[in-house]
Amino acid sequence: MALVNEHFLKLPNNYLFADIAKKVNAFKVMHPKADVISMGIGDVTQPLCPAVIEAMHKAADEMGTAEGFRGYGPEQGYDFLREAILKNDFLPRGIHLDIDEIFVNDGAKSDTGNIQELIRWDNSIGVTDPIYPVYIDSNVMIGRAGTVEDGKWSNVIYMHCNAENGFVPQIPKRRVDVIYLCYPNNPTGMVITREELRKWVNYALHNDALIFYDAAYQAYIQDDSIPHSIYEIRGARKCAIEFHSYSKTAGFTGIRCGYTVVPKDLTAATLTGERIALNPLWYRRQCTKFNGTSYISQRAAEAIYTPEGKQQVKATIDYYMQNAKKMLTTLRSLGYEVYGGENAPYIWMRVPDGNSSWQFFENLLYGANVVCTPGVGFGPAGEGYVRFTAFGSHEKTDEALDRITTWSKK
Amino acid sequence: MALVNEHFLKLPNNYLFADIAKKVNAFKVMHPKADVISMGIGDVTQPLCPAVIEAMHKAADEMGTAEGFRGYGPEQGYDFLREAILKNDFLPRGIHLDIDEIFVNDGAKSDTGNIQELIRWDNSIGVTDPIYPVYIDSNVMIGRAGTVEDGKWSNVIYMHCNAENGFVPQIPKRRVDVIYLCYPNNPTGMVITREELRKWVNYALHNDALIFYDAAYQAYIQDDSIPHSIYEIRGARKCAIEFHSYSKTAGFTGIRCGYTVVPKDLTAATLTGERIALNPLWYRRQCTKFNGTSYISQRAAEAIYTPEGKQQVKATIDYYMQNAKKMLTTLRSLGYEVYGGENAPYIWMRVPDGNSSWQFFENLLYGANVVCTPGVGFGPAGEGYVRFTAFGSHEKTDEALDRITTWSKK
């Protein structure tokens, strides 16, 4: 008799963005004329830049000719892209990686979800709270998260990040084997300083822990002192895997391309204490369960590293960051307590008057026809906060801020 | 201390196609002037058809405009493609599927590897032998395959397919929970009749087993009596998940698109006997660990269902099948015992003189400078066979057959 993987049944039934969509739809049915502006889901809105479009046309043409056609590519990505990554994302920061340490993927979500396959089923997991839900859910599915009570998993260690501790996660007292960090942070939009990141690397090195470091939003960092990669910290090559994405860097949410760095120095232990390198294990995983990223998407990604591509991508990031700046200014002037938004496209706002995340979400939707994301959807410590994204157009963002202003002053 | 998933360490170190590449490279170093023709790896060679190229250009242009830009698509694929699939791949065969039963993916390899996540870790696995290695390796990685001895896994039931039983797998005496079937078969190129497939569906229904049915090569079927989908068999909706791929159908090995069918009637049991529908579980899995297939690739896939696209795709399949026909004729005329190749792009040949797969591989490489795939790489029952692919150009295929003819007559 085929038996189901019952760990799946432990997952919460409701999915944050599906819940939001349902509530927004209910509102729209009741108010068919209302023009709802979304500052909820973290998806980009601006078109792909010309250098990327040109590269995709060229790649498509190649695929239509006998000489240019390419079948299966290498599972770990084409060298043209991996070399561009090394040369542009790491070398300028003094990070020397080997080309075999780069694994091109179809976006960071897949790999942040799949990476847990490399570790034993009973390793304990540490996450900041609030957190991007994939880190926990992917561990729940395999049974590693344990059992749930009051929204918390028994084998997950939650490191609270809130206004009271300056959104700086503290090293937990309970032993943790694998730590997920995401900086700039989704959902809070906060960053980590070099000194704070060094604490985590040192903890991992001294305790033989692993860090899964999600750098999907690194392109939004404006402050030169903030690290773009965990490998800027000495020793990180021995304890950290890093995830990058072109989704937010270059608007690739519909194109699907990113990459994962698995250094060759990185090892984990067997029960008998043998050290096993994770790079060849990840290579083997990818060769078995993945067949490489679309050639068109890889050529598109390569194009963002050309001089024109760099300029165009930066212009779009600047565009979104102008939104973020206006949002911070307006919300602050209205007396709201806001965080993030300076080195990230997310603004994390404390809900006033002791209301819950969902209450504020509904009030804002019905009062200003603007959608935000209830912070509690990102974990227990997100209760009492909401997330706004800066990924809208200037026009929509301005309009939303005007509405919030009018509504707040009522 | 972070511990490694030790199941990975049980995987055989050598990977079939890497081994072949190594041996071919060694030969090339010694014989730098030799012009080696590969009939080994199952990758296509002919360019993408014009309808597909045009669709990709159009999609790329859309992504460069404010109106046409698309960010995250639905994880399960765009409706335009899912509707085309229902209308073209299933309705004409009398199969009525719901749009929510189709999950677009980035190729069949990912989903045939990932689908095992839905079932309990200790379900037993049945495979035909020889077999596409991903089915077993993906189960080894999670510990479901058990321990290995003489190349066989303790929790895997092997159903031998060889000339002696006409390559028809027999229902095993030992109880099996999940059965992987691939038809037309990779590597043997053999097909399954409606009657034989019905036996498996009935077995699954009566024993509460699941069938994972890989139909990646269905577009190559020439014989009208052979089923293209397991859902042509009554009752299969209650016991089977089916995998499709555009890789071989339309040359998408570099573009990455396929789909998986998970019927809503399909359930598996919990330990307490509760029936759990697998469709919402797979949806949840995909939403957590996958972010949809590239929009460009989905538009490309849609284009193969247009009248021009259908014609162009059929022309390329006919082209490859002309190779297969010539290969069968030539090899037979030389006295070789050959199978498959009539409804599939693969030809499975018995190695003469009681030689091993690898011996014949080396003899052919050194004697005729032609690369085949040693059958033993697909499982113990593949020993004594080799696989040839029909995916070459006409010119290379003719040349390879001429060389094999000369070499065989020596």
mmCIF file of N, CA and C in Angstrom, chain B residues 87-159:
data_model
loop_
_atom_site.group_PDB
_atom_site.id
_atom_site.type_symbol
_atom_site.label_atom_id
_atom_site.label_comp_id
_atom_site.label_asym_id
_atom_site.label_seq_id
_atom_site.Cartn_x
_atom_site.Cartn_y
_atom_site.Cartn_z
ATOM 1 N N LYS B 87 -6.242 20.366 -24.449
ATOM 2 C CA LYS B 87 -6.948 20.331 -25.729
ATOM 3 C C LYS B 87 -6.221 19.469 -26.760
ATOM 4 N N ASN B 88 -4.899 19.423 -26.689
ATOM 5 C CA ASN B 88 -4.136 18.741 -27.726
ATOM 6 C C ASN B 88 -3.561 17.396 -27.315
ATOM 7 N N ASP B 89 -3.124 17.289 -26.073
ATOM 8 C CA ASP B 89 -2.466 16.040 -25.665
ATOM 9 C C ASP B 89 -3.448 15.032 -25.074
ATOM 10 N N PHE B 90 -4.609 15.501 -24.622
ATOM 11 C CA PHE B 90 -5.499 14.575 -23.918
ATOM 12 C C PHE B 90 -6.888 14.441 -24.537
ATOM 13 N N LEU B 91 -7.552 15.564 -24.804
ATOM 14 C CA LEU B 91 -8.920 15.476 -25.324
ATOM 15 C C LEU B 91 -9.037 14.587 -26.565
ATOM 16 N N PRO B 92 -8.122 14.725 -27.549
ATOM 17 C CA PRO B 92 -8.241 13.879 -28.752
ATOM 18 C C PRO B 92 -8.138 12.377 -28.444
ATOM 19 N N ARG B 93 -7.595 12.018 -27.268
ATOM 20 C CA ARG B 93 -7.514 10.596 -26.888
ATOM 21 C C ARG B 93 -8.638 10.221 -25.927
ATOM 22 N N GLY B 94 -9.631 11.116 -25.814
ATOM 23 C CA GLY B 94 -10.771 10.824 -24.956
ATOM 24 C C GLY B 94 -10.476 10.965 -23.476
ATOM 25 N N ILE B 95 -9.395 11.684 -23.153
ATOM 26 C CA ILE B 95 -9.032 11.851 -21.741
ATOM 27 C C ILE B 95 -9.465 13.238 -21.293
ATOM 28 N N HIS B 96 -10.308 13.277 -20.278
ATOM 29 C CA HIS B 96 -10.801 14.553 -19.756
ATOM 30 C C HIS B 96 -10.089 14.879 -18.457
ATOM 31 N N LEU B 97 -9.237 15.894 -18.521
ATOM 32 C CA LEU B 97 -8.526 16.322 -17.311
ATOM 33 C C LEU B 97 -8.971 17.727 -16.957
ATOM 34 N N ASP B 98 -8.835 18.047 -15.696
ATOM 35 C CA ASP B 98 -9.119 19.394 -15.225
ATOM 36 C C ASP B 98 -7.829 20.209 -15.356
ATOM 37 N N ILE B 99 -7.965 21.499 -15.584
ATOM 38 C CA ILE B 99 -6.766 22.331 -15.756
ATOM 39 C C ILE B 99 -5.879 22.287 -14.507
ATOM 40 N N ASP B 100 -6.480 22.134 -13.327
ATOM 41 C CA ASP B 100 -5.703 22.089 -12.079
ATOM 42 C C ASP B 100 -4.969 20.766 -11.887
ATOM 43 N N GLU B 101 -5.157 19.851 -12.818
ATOM 44 C CA GLU B 101 -4.430 18.576 -12.738
ATOM 45 C C GLU B 101 -3.115 18.630 -13.516
ATOM 46 N N ILE B 102 -2.894 19.742 -14.224
ATOM 47 C CA ILE B 102 -1.663 19.923 -15.018
ATOM 48 C C ILE B 102 -0.710 20.852 -14.275
ATOM 49 N N PHE B 103 0.510 20.416 -14.102
ATOM 50 C CA PHE B 103 1.549 21.232 -13.460
ATOM 51 C C PHE B 103 2.708 21.395 -14.433
ATOM 52 N N VAL B 104 2.843 22.600 -14.996
ATOM 53 C CA VAL B 104 3.943 22.864 -15.931
ATOM 54 C C VAL B 104 5.249 22.893 -15.131
ATOM 55 N N ASN B 105 6.304 22.305 -15.685
ATOM 56 C CA ASN B 105 7.585 22.293 -14.987
ATOM 57 C C ASN B 105 8.729 22.680 -15.920
ATOM 58 N N ASP B 106 9.944 22.584 -15.419
ATOM 59 C CA ASP B 106 11.122 22.933 -16.238
ATOM 60 C C ASP B 106 11.763 21.675 -16.830
ATOM 61 N N GLY B 107 10.955 20.660 -17.080
ATOM 62 C CA GLY B 107 11.465 19.431 -17.671
ATOM 63 C C GLY B 107 11.124 18.240 -16.793
ATOM 64 N N ALA B 108 10.996 17.073 -17.407
ATOM 65 C CA ALA B 108 10.521 15.895 -16.679
ATOM 66 C C ALA B 108 11.515 15.400 -15.633
ATOM 67 N N LYS B 109 12.809 15.682 -15.823
ATOM 68 C CA LYS B 109 13.800 15.162 -14.876
ATOM 69 C C LYS B 109 13.539 15.699 -13.469
ATOM 70 N N SER B 110 13.271 16.986 -13.351
ATOM 71 C CA SER B 110 13.015 17.581 -12.032
ATOM 72 C C SER B 110 11.862 16.870 -11.343
ATOM 73 N N ASP B 111 10.766 16.711 -12.052
ATOM 74 C CA ASP B 111 9.578 16.166 -11.388
ATOM 75 C C ASP B 111 9.673 14.662 -11.168
ATOM 76 N N THR B 112 10.291 13.914 -12.081
ATOM 77 C CA THR B 112 10.454 12.477 -11.809
ATOM 78 C C THR B 112 11.392 12.294 -10.614
ATOM 79 N N GLY B 113 12.302 13.241 -10.422
ATOM 80 C CA GLY B 113 13.177 13.192 -9.245
ATOM 81 C C GLY B 113 12.479 13.639 -7.977
ATOM 82 N N ASN B 114 11.619 14.649 -8.083
ATOM 83 C CA ASN B 114 11.011 15.250 -6.886
ATOM 84 C C ASN B 114 9.736 14.555 -6.407
ATOM 85 N N ILE B 115 9.071 13.828 -7.303
ATOM 86 C CA ILE B 115 7.744 13.307 -6.984
ATOM 87 C C ILE B 115 7.766 12.385 -5.771
ATOM 88 N N GLN B 116 8.902 11.714 -5.558
ATOM 89 C CA GLN B 116 9.008 10.790 -4.411
ATOM 90 C C GLN B 116 8.865 11.513 -3.072
ATOM 91 N N GLU B 117 8.963 12.834 -3.062
ATOM 92 C CA GLU B 117 8.785 13.570 -1.804
ATOM 93 C C GLU B 117 7.384 13.375 -1.228
ATOM 94 N N LEU B 118 6.434 13.031 -2.095
ATOM 95 C CA LEU B 118 5.042 12.919 -1.636
ATOM 96 C C LEU B 118 4.777 11.643 -0.848
ATOM 97 N N ILE B 119 5.664 10.669 -0.962
ATOM 98 C CA ILE B 119 5.375 9.379 -0.329
ATOM 99 C C ILE B 119 6.287 9.118 0.866
ATOM 100 N N ARG B 120 5.827 8.257 1.734
ATOM 101 C CA ARG B 120 6.557 7.931 2.953
ATOM 102 C C ARG B 120 7.933 7.378 2.634
ATOM 103 N N TRP B 121 8.844 7.583 3.563
ATOM 104 C CA TRP B 121 10.240 7.228 3.315
ATOM 105 C C TRP B 121 10.464 5.724 3.154
ATOM 106 N N ASP B 122 9.505 4.902 3.639
ATOM 107 C CA ASP B 122 9.763 3.459 3.616
ATOM 108 C C ASP B 122 8.911 2.691 2.609
ATOM 109 N N ASN B 123 8.197 3.418 1.727
ATOM 110 C CA ASN B 123 7.477 2.709 0.662
ATOM 111 C C ASN B 123 8.471 1.936 -0.203
ATOM 112 N N SER B 124 8.068 0.763 -0.659
ATOM 113 C CA SER B 124 8.961 0.026 -1.559
ATOM 114 C C SER B 124 8.745 0.492 -2.991
ATOM 115 N N ILE B 125 9.798 0.392 -3.772
ATOM 116 C CA ILE B 125 9.844 0.957 -5.119
ATOM 117 C C ILE B 125 10.011 -0.174 -6.129
ATOM 118 N N GLY B 126 9.220 -0.161 -7.169
ATOM 119 C CA GLY B 126 9.403 -1.131 -8.245
ATOM 120 C C GLY B 126 9.853 -0.428 -9.516
ATOM 121 N N VAL B 127 10.879 -0.966 -10.135
ATOM 122 C CA VAL B 127 11.364 -0.375 -11.390
ATOM 123 C C VAL B 127 11.597 -1.465 -12.414
ATOM 124 N N THR B 128 11.415 -1.102 -13.672
ATOM 125 C CA THR B 128 11.860 -2.017 -14.706
ATOM 126 C C THR B 128 13.381 -1.959 -14.729
ATOM 127 N N ASP B 129 13.994 -3.006 -15.172
ATOM 128 C CA ASP B 129 15.454 -3.066 -15.247
ATOM 129 C C ASP B 129 15.791 -3.578 -16.647
ATOM 130 N N PRO B 130 16.483 -2.821 -17.484
ATOM 131 C CA PRO B 130 17.133 -1.514 -17.268
ATOM 132 C C PRO B 130 16.154 -0.362 -17.070
ATOM 133 N N ILE B 131 16.714 0.760 -16.607
ATOM 134 C CA ILE B 131 15.902 1.905 -16.210
ATOM 135 C C ILE B 131 16.691 3.207 -16.290
ATOM 136 N N TYR B 132 15.954 4.324 -16.452
ATOM 137 C CA TYR B 132 16.521 5.679 -16.390
ATOM 138 C C TYR B 132 16.986 5.903 -14.945
ATOM 139 N N PRO B 133 18.276 6.186 -14.715
ATOM 140 C CA PRO B 133 18.840 6.143 -13.359
ATOM 141 C C PRO B 133 18.194 7.093 -12.336
ATOM 142 N N VAL B 134 17.576 8.186 -12.807
ATOM 143 C CA VAL B 134 17.010 9.176 -11.881
ATOM 144 C C VAL B 134 15.974 8.572 -10.938
ATOM 145 N N TYR B 135 15.175 7.614 -11.427
ATOM 146 C CA TYR B 135 14.119 7.042 -10.575
ATOM 147 C C TYR B 135 14.721 6.431 -9.313
ATOM 148 N N ILE B 136 15.783 5.677 -9.487
ATOM 149 C CA ILE B 136 16.394 5.042 -8.318
ATOM 150 C C ILE B 136 17.215 6.045 -7.508
ATOM 151 N N ASP B 137 18.070 6.822 -8.176
ATOM 152 C CA ASP B 137 18.976 7.717 -7.446
ATOM 153 C C ASP B 137 18.204 8.704 -6.561
ATOM 154 N N SER B 138 17.071 9.205 -7.049
ATOM 155 C CA SER B 138 16.313 10.163 -6.239
ATOM 156 C C SER B 138 15.751 9.494 -4.993
ATOM 157 N N ASN B 139 15.509 8.210 -5.055
ATOM 158 C CA ASN B 139 15.050 7.469 -3.873
ATOM 159 C C ASN B 139 16.205 7.097 -2.947
ATOM 160 N N VAL B 140 17.385 6.890 -3.533
ATOM 161 C CA VAL B 140 18.561 6.607 -2.700
ATOM 162 C C VAL B 140 18.848 7.811 -1.809
ATOM 163 N N MET B 141 18.781 9.017 -2.387
ATOM 164 C CA MET B 141 19.155 10.242 -1.670
ATOM 165 C C MET B 141 18.335 10.474 -0.407
ATOM 166 N N ILE B 142 17.114 9.931 -0.381
ATOM 167 C CA ILE B 142 16.250 10.153 0.773
ATOM 168 C C ILE B 142 16.267 8.929 1.703
ATOM 169 N N GLY B 143 17.006 7.903 1.293
ATOM 170 C CA GLY B 143 17.133 6.718 2.141
ATOM 171 C C GLY B 143 16.096 5.644 1.870
ATOM 172 N N ARG B 144 15.252 5.888 0.865
ATOM 173 C CA ARG B 144 14.152 4.948 0.614
ATOM 174 C C ARG B 144 14.626 3.678 -0.081
ATOM 175 N N ALA B 145 15.735 3.738 -0.784
ATOM 176 C CA ALA B 145 16.188 2.584 -1.570
ATOM 177 C C ALA B 145 16.812 1.499 -0.697
ATOM 178 N N GLY B 146 17.174 1.873 0.521
ATOM 179 C CA GLY B 146 17.773 0.876 1.417
ATOM 180 C C GLY B 146 19.273 0.769 1.223
ATOM 181 N N THR B 147 19.767 -0.463 1.314
ATOM 182 C CA THR B 147 21.210 -0.674 1.162
ATOM 183 C C THR B 147 21.484 -1.378 -0.162
ATOM 184 N N VAL B 148 22.708 -1.257 -0.631
ATOM 185 C CA VAL B 148 23.031 -1.779 -1.959
ATOM 186 C C VAL B 148 23.952 -2.995 -1.870
ATOM 187 N N GLU B 149 23.669 -3.984 -2.705
ATOM 188 C CA GLU B 149 24.551 -5.143 -2.812
ATOM 189 C C GLU B 149 24.549 -5.620 -4.264
ATOM 190 N N ASP B 150 25.722 -5.800 -4.817
ATOM 191 C CA ASP B 150 25.849 -6.211 -6.217
ATOM 192 C C ASP B 150 25.041 -5.297 -7.146
ATOM 193 N N GLY B 151 25.054 -4.005 -6.865
ATOM 194 C CA GLY B 151 24.359 -3.055 -7.730
ATOM 195 C C GLY B 151 22.850 -3.050 -7.570
ATOM 196 N N LYS B 152 22.335 -3.800 -6.569
ATOM 197 C CA LYS B 152 20.884 -3.813 -6.353
ATOM 198 C C LYS B 152 20.541 -3.292 -4.965
ATOM 199 N N TRP B 153 19.455 -2.526 -4.885
ATOM 200 C CA TRP B 153 19.032 -1.894 -3.643
ATOM 201 C C TRP B 153 18.004 -2.767 -2.937
ATOM 202 N N SER B 154 18.111 -2.806 -1.587
ATOM 203 C CA SER B 154 17.294 -3.753 -0.820
ATOM 204 C C SER B 154 15.797 -3.424 -0.845
ATOM 205 N N ASN B 155 15.450 -2.141 -0.994
ATOM 206 C CA ASN B 155 14.034 -1.775 -0.976
ATOM 207 C C ASN B 155 13.494 -1.469 -2.386
ATOM 208 N N VAL B 156 14.262 -1.901 -3.386
ATOM 209 C CA VAL B 156 13.842 -1.709 -4.776
ATOM 210 C C VAL B 156 13.567 -3.071 -5.387
ATOM 211 N N ILE B 157 12.434 -3.181 -6.047
ATOM 212 C CA ILE B 157 12.098 -4.435 -6.722
ATOM 213 C C ILE B 157 12.372 -4.254 -8.207
ATOM 214 N N TYR B 158 13.235 -5.093 -8.736
ATOM 215 C CA TYR B 158 13.647 -4.970 -10.140
ATOM 216 C C TYR B 158 12.820 -5.898 -11.009
ATOM 217 N N MET B 159 12.249 -5.348 -12.075
ATOM 218 C CA MET B 159 11.463 -6.175 -12.985
ATOM 219 C C MET B 159 12.240 -6.268 -14.293
#
